Coordinates of C-alpha atoms in Angstrom, one line a residue:
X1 CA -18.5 -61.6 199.1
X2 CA -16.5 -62.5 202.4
X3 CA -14.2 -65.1 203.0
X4 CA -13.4 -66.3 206.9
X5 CA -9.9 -67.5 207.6
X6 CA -8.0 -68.5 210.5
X7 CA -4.1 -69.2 210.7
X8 CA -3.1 -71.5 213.5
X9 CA 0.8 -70.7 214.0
X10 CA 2.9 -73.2 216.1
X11 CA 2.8 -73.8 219.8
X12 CA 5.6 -71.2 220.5
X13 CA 6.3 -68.7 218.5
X14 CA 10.2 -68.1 216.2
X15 CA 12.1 -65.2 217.3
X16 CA 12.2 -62.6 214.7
X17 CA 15.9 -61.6 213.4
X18 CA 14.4 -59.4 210.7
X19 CA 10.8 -57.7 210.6
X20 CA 10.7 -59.1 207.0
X21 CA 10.5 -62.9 208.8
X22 CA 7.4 -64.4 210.6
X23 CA 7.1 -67.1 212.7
X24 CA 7.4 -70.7 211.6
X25 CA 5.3 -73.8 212.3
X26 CA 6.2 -77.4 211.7
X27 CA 3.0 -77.9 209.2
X28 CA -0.7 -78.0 208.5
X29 CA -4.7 -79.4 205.6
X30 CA -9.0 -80.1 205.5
X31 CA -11.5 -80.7 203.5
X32 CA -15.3 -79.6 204.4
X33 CA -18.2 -81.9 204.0
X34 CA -19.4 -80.3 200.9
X35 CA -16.1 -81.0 198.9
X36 CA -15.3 -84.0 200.4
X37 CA -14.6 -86.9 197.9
X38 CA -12.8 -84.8 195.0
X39 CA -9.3 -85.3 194.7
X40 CA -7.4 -84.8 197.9
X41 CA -3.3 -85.7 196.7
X42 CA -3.4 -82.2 195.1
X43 CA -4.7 -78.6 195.0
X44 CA -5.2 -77.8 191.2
X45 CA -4.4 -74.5 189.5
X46 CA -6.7 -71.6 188.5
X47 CA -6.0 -68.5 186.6
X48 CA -6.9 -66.0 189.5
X49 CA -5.1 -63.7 190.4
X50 CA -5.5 -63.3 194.3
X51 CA -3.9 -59.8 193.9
X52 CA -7.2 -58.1 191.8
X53 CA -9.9 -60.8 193.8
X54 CA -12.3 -58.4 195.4
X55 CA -13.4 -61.1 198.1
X56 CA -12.6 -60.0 201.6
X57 CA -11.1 -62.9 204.1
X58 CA -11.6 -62.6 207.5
X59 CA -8.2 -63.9 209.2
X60 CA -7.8 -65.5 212.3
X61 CA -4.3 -66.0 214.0
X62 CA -4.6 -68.6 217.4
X63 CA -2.0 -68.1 219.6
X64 CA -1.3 -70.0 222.8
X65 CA -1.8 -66.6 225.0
X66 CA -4.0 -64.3 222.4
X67 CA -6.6 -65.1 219.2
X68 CA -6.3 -62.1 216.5
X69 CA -8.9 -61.4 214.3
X70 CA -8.4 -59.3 211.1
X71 CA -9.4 -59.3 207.8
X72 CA -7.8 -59.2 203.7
X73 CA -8.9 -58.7 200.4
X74 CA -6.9 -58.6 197.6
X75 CA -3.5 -60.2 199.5
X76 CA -3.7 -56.9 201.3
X77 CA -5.2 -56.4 205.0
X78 CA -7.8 -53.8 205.1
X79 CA -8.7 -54.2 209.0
X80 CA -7.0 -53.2 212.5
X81 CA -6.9 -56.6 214.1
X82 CA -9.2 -57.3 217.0
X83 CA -7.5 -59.0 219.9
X84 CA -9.2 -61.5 222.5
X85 CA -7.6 -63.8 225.2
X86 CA -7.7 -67.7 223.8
X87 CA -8.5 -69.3 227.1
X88 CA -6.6 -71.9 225.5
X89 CA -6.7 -74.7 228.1
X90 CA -10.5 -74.5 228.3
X91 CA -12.5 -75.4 224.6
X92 CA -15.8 -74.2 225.8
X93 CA -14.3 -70.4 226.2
X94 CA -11.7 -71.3 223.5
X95 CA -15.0 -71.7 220.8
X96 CA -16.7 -69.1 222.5
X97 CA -13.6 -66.2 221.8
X98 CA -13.9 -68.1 218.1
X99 CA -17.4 -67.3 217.7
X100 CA -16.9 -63.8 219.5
X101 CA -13.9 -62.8 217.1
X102 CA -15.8 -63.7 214.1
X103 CA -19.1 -61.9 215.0
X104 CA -17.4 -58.4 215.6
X105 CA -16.0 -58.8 212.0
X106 CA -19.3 -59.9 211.0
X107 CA -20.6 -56.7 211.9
X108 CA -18.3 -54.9 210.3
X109 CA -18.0 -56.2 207.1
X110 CA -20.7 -55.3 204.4
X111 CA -21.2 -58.4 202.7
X112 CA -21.5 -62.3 204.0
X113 CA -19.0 -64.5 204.3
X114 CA -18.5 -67.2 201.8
X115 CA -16.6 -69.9 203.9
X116 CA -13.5 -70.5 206.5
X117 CA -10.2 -71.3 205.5
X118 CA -7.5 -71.5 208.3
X119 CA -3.9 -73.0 208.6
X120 CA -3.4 -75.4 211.8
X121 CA -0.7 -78.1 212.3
X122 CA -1.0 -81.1 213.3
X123 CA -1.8 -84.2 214.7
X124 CA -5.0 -82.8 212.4
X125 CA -7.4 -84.9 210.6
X126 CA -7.8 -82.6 207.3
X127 CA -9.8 -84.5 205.6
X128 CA -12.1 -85.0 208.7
X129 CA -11.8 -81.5 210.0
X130 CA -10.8 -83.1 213.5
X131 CA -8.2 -80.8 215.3
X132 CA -5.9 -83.2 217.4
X133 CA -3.8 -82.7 220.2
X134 CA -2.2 -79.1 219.7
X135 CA 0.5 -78.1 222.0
X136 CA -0.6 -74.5 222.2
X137 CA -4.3 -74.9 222.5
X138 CA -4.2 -77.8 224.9
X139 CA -8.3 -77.7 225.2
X140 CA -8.1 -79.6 221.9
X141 CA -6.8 -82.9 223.3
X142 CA -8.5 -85.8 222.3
X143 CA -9.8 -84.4 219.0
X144 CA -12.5 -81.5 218.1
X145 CA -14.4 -81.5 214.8
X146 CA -13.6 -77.9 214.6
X147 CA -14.2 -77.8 210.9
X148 CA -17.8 -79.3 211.4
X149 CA -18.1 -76.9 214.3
X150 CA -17.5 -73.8 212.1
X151 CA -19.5 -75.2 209.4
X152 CA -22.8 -75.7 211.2
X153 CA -22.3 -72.8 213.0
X154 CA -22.2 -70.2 210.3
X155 CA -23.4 -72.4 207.4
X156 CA -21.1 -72.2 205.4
X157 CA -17.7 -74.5 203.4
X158 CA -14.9 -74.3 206.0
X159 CA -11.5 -75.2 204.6
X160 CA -8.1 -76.6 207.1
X161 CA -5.1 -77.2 205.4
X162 CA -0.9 -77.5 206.3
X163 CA 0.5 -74.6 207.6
X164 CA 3.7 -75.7 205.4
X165 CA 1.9 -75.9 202.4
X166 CA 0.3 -73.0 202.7
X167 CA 3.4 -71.2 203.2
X168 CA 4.9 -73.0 200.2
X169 CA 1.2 -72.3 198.2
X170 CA 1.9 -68.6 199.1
X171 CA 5.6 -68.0 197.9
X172 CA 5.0 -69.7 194.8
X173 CA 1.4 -67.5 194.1
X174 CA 2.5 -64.5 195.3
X175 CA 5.8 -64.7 196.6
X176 CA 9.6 -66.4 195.7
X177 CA 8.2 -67.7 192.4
X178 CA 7.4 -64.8 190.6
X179 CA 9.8 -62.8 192.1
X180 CA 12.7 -65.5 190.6
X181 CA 10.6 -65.1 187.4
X182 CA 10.4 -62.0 187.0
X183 CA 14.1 -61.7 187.5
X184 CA 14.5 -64.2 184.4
X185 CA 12.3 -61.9 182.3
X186 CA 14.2 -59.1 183.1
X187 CA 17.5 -60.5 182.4
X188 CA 15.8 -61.3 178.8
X189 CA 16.0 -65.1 179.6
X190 CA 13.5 -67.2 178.4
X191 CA 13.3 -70.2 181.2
X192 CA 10.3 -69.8 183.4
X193 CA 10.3 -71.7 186.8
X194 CA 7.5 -73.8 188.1
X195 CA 8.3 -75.9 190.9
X196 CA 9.1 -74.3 194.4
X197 CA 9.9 -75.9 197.5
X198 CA 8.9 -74.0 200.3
X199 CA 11.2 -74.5 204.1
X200 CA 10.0 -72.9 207.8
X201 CA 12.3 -72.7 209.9
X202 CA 11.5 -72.3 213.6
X203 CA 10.4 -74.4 216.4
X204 CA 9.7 -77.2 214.1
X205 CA 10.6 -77.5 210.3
X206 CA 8.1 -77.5 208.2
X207 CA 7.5 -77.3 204.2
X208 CA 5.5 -77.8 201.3
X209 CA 5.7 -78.4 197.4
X210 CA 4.2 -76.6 194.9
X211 CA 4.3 -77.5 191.1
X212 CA 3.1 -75.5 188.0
X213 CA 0.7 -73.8 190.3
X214 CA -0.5 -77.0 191.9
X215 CA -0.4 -77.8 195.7
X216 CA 0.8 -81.2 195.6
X217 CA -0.6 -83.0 199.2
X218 CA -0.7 -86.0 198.9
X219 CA -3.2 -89.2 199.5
X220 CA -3.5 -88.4 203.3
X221 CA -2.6 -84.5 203.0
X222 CA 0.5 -85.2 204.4
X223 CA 2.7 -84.9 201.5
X224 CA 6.3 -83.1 202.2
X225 CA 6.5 -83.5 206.1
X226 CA 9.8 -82.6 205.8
X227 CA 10.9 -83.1 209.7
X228 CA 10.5 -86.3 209.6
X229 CA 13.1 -86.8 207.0
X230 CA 16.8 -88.3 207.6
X231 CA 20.1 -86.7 207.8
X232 CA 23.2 -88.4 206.8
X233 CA 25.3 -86.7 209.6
X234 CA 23.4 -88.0 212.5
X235 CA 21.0 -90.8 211.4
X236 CA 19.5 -91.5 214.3
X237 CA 17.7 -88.1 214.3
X238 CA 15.1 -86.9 212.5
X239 CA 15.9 -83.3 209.9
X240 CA 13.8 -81.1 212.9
X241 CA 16.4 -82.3 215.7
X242 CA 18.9 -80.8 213.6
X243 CA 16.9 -77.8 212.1
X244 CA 14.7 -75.9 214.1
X245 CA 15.2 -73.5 217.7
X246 CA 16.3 -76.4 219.7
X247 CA 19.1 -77.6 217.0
X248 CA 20.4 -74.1 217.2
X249 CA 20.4 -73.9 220.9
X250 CA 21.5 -77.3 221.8
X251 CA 24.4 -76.2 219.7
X252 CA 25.6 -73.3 220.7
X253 CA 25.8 -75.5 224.2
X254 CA 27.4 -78.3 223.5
X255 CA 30.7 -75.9 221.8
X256 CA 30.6 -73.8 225.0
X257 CA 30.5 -76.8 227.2
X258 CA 27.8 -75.0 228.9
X259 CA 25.0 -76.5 230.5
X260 CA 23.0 -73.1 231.3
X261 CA 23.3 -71.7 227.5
X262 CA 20.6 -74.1 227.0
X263 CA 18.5 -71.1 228.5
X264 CA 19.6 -68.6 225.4
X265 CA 17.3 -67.9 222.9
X266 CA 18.2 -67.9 218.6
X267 CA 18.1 -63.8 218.7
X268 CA 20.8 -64.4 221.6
X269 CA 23.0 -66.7 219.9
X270 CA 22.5 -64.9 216.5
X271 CA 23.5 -61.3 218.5
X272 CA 26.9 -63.1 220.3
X273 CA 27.6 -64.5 216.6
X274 CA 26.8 -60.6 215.2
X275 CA 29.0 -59.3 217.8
X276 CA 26.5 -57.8 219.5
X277 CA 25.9 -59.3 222.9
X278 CA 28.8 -61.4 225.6
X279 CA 29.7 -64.4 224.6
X280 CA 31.5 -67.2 222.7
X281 CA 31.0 -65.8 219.1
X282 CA 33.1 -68.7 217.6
X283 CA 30.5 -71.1 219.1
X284 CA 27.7 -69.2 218.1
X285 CA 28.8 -69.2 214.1
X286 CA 29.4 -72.8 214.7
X287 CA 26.5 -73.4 216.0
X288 CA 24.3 -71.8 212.8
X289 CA 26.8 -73.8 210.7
X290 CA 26.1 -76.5 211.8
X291 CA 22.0 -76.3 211.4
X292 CA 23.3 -75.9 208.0
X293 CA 25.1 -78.3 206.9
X294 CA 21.9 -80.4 208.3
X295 CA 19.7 -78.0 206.1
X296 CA 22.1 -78.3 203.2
X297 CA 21.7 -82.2 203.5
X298 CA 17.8 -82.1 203.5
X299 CA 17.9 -79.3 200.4
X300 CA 19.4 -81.6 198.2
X301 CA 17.6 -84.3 198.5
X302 CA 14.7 -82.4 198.0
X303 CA 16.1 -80.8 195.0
X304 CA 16.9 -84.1 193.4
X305 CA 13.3 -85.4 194.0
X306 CA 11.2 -81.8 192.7
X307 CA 13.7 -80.2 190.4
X308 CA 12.5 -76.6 191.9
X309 CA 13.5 -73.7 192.9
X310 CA 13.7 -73.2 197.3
X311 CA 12.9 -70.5 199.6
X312 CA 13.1 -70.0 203.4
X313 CA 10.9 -68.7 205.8
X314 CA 10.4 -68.4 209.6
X315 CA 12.2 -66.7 212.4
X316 CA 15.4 -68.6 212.2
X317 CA 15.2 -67.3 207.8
X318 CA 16.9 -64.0 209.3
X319 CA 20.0 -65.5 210.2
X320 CA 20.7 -66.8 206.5
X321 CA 24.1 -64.9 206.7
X322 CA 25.6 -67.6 209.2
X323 CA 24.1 -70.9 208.1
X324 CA 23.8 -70.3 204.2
X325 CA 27.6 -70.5 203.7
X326 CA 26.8 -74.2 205.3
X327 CA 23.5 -74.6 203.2
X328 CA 25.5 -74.0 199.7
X329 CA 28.7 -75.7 200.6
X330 CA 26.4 -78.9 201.4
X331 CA 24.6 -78.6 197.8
X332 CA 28.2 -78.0 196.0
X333 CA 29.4 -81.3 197.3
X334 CA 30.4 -84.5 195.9
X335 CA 30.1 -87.9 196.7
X336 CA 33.6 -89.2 196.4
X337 CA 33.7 -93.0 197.5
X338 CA 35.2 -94.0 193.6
X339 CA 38.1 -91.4 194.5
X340 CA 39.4 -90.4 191.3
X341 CA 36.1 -89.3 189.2
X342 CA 33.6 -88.1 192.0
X343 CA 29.8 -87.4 191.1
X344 CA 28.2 -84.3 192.1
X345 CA 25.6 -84.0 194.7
X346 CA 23.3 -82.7 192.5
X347 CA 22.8 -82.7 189.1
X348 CA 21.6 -78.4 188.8
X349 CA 24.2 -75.6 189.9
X350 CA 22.3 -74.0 192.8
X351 CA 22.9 -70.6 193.2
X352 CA 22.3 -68.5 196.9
X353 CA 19.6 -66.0 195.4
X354 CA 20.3 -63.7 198.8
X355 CA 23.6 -62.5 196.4
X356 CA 24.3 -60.6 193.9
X357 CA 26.2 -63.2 192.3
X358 CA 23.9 -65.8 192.8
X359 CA 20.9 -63.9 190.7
X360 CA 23.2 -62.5 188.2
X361 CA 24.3 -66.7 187.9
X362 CA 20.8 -67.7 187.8
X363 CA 19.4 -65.2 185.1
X364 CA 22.7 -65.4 183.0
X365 CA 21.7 -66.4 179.7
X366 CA 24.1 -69.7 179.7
X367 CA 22.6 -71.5 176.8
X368 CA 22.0 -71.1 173.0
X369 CA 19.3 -70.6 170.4
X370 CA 18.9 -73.7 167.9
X371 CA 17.7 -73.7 164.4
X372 CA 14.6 -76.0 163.9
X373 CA 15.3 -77.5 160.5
X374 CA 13.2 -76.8 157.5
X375 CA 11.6 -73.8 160.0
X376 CA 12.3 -70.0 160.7
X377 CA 11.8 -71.5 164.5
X378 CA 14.4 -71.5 167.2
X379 CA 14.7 -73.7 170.1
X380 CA 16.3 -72.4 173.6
X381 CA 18.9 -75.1 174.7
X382 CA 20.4 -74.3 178.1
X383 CA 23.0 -77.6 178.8
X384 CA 23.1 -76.7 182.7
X385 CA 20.4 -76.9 184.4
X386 CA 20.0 -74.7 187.3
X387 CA 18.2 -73.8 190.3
X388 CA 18.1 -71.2 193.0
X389 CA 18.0 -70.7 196.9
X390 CA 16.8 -67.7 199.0
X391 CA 15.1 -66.5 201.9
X392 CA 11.7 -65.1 201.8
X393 CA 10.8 -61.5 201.3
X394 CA 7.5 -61.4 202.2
X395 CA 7.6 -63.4 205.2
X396 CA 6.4 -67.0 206.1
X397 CA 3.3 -65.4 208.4
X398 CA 2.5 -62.9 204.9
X399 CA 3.2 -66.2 202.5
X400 CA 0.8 -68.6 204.8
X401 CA -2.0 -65.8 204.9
X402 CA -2.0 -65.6 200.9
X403 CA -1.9 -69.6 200.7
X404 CA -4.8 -69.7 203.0
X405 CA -6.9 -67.2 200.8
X406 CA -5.6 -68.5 197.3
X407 CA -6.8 -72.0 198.7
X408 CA -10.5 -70.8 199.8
X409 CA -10.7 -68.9 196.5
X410 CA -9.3 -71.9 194.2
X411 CA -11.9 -74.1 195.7
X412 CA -15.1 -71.6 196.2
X413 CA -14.2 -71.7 192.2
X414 CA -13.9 -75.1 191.1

């Protein structure tokens, strides 16, 4: 049995500091006609194991300038992509190279497909299937049922969802989660984690929530639209003026009093801040600082509302050695306005998970066994709670493809 699946990235694609990082996208979710009506706030849990699933998906990745067409079973890829202009600005050609891409790895693949399953951002109707005005596919404008499209076309479900909580969905199925876990098992500590919080950083800022293996989306499927959020260090933005390419950038210029380093990319300012390449290196540590001390601000909050663990994905992930100093010093702070006994910004001790210190921290057994009276039982009391931050190892483009086939196999099964 086949699955289809596109991913829609974002409009421009994040620079890559390290292989290991994909591009981010500001977020994506949908709902076909034949599953519409069942509960829509969240994705519920299922005891696959999208590792050992024999299913093939058929991905699809839309780019402004190129549509790829591949294919996974298993988590794994098992095709050579297959690459075809997107005629972008024109929908007729645009469906056209859809149905073109998806009919060569018809042909190749030995069983039928069982449905779609793609990742696009918005403005997206989910529930609806309506794809609205994307900034990279700009033939979309004024809505396209392409879920209904794809649907009646092959026959067949066809699932949209966020591209955030995919990415999130992915880390904490196959990604972060069990990674941190495993960690804890090896260490010999018995806590588990079960809530992750999963950040993109890159031309927008995106994110998603996942807890005890449910994808939590909300009433309208547009639960954790984490750029929209508030900082407390410029309030009149929103989080993704302060986080994202443009943040970075729009640093790095205001320190060097420069109006034309507004034409530097990320991988430029992250090379003069590395040493690298010419230029103000000062400014360009500053100007990853300063991201953040924004990101740090954001963190916390979402921290204090999900009690999970946090990973970081996207182009910008790769320059974790500049802005995570920022991130952690922002999660360690205090809120001091009674002066003499100042409360902690956050109730957990968060440790950076990128260090050695910070996972020995995490998986240090801190707490003690209790004797359950009357019993041979113990009980594990651990008076600190903690929680941990890191970037991602598989990738946010890796993590968004396994969200997007865990997704289309949780609900082919339910």
């Amino acid at each position: 049995m086949a699955i289809l699946l596109f991913l829609f990235p974002c409009a421009e694609k994040s620079p890559i500091f390290n292989p290991s990082f994909g591009p981010a996208s500001p977020g994506c979710g949908f709902r076909p006609a034949g599953l519409r009506g069942k509960t829509l706030g969240r994705i519920k849990p299922t005891n696959m194991d999208i590792h050992k699933d024999n299913r093939v998906v058929m991905t699809f990745d839309a780019g402004g300038t190129n549509f790829v067409f591949s294919a996974i079973q298993g988590g794994r890829e098992i095709l050579t992509p297959i690459t075809f202009p997107s005629h972008a600005d024109d929908l007729k050609r645009c469906l056209e190279t859809i149905y073109r891409g998806f009919d060569n790895l018809l042909e190749i693949l030995p069983d039928p497909p069982a449905a779609i399953s793609f990742a696009i951002p918005g403005p997206t109707d989910y529930k609806n299937g309506v794809v609205g005005d994307l900034k990279n596919l700009p033939g979309f404008r004024g809505g396209v049922p392409l879920g209904h499209i794809l649907e009646n076309r092959y026959r067949i479900p066809a699932f949209m969802n966020n591209d955030g909580d995919l990415y999130a969905y992915g880390e904490a199925l196959g990604g972060f989660l069990p990674e941190v876990n495993g960690m804890m098992e090896a260490a010999g500590n018995p806590k588990r984690y079960k809530n992750l919080v999963g950040l993109t950083l890159g031309t927008g800022f995106g994110g998603g929530f996942v807890s005890d293996g449910t994808l939590i989306t909300g009433d309208n499927s547009i639960a954790s639209e984490v750029w929209i959020i508030s900082n407390r260090f410029t309030p009149s933005r929103n989080a993704e003026e302060e986080v994202s390419i443009r943040a970075v950038v729009r640093n790095y210029s205001d320190l060097t009093h420069n109006p034309a380093d507004r034409n530097i990319t990320p991988r430029d300012i992250y090379d003069i801040a590395g040493g690298h390449t010419p230029g103000d290196r000062e400014a360009a540590v500053r100007a990853f600082e300063i991201m953040g001390m924004h990101l740090g601000d954001v963190i916390a909050n979402l921290i204090s509302l999900t009690d999970g663990l946090v990973v970081i994905g996207g182009g910008i992930a790769g320059a974790d050695r500049f802005f995570m100093p920022a991130v952690m010093k922002e999660l360690n702070n205090q809120f001091d306005y009674r002066h003499h006994d100042p409360i902690p910004r956050l109730i957990q001790k968060v440790y950076n998970l990128n260090e050695e210190e910070g996972r020995k921290g995490i998986t240090e057994i801190t707490g003690t066994f209790i004797e359950l009276p009357g019993t041979e039982r113990q009980v594990y009391y651990d008076q600190q709670p903690k929680s941990g931050i890191g970037t991602s190892r598989i990738g946010a483009s890796r993590a968004i493809f396994l969200g997007a086939y865990a997704y289309a196999l949780n609900q082919l099964d339910r």
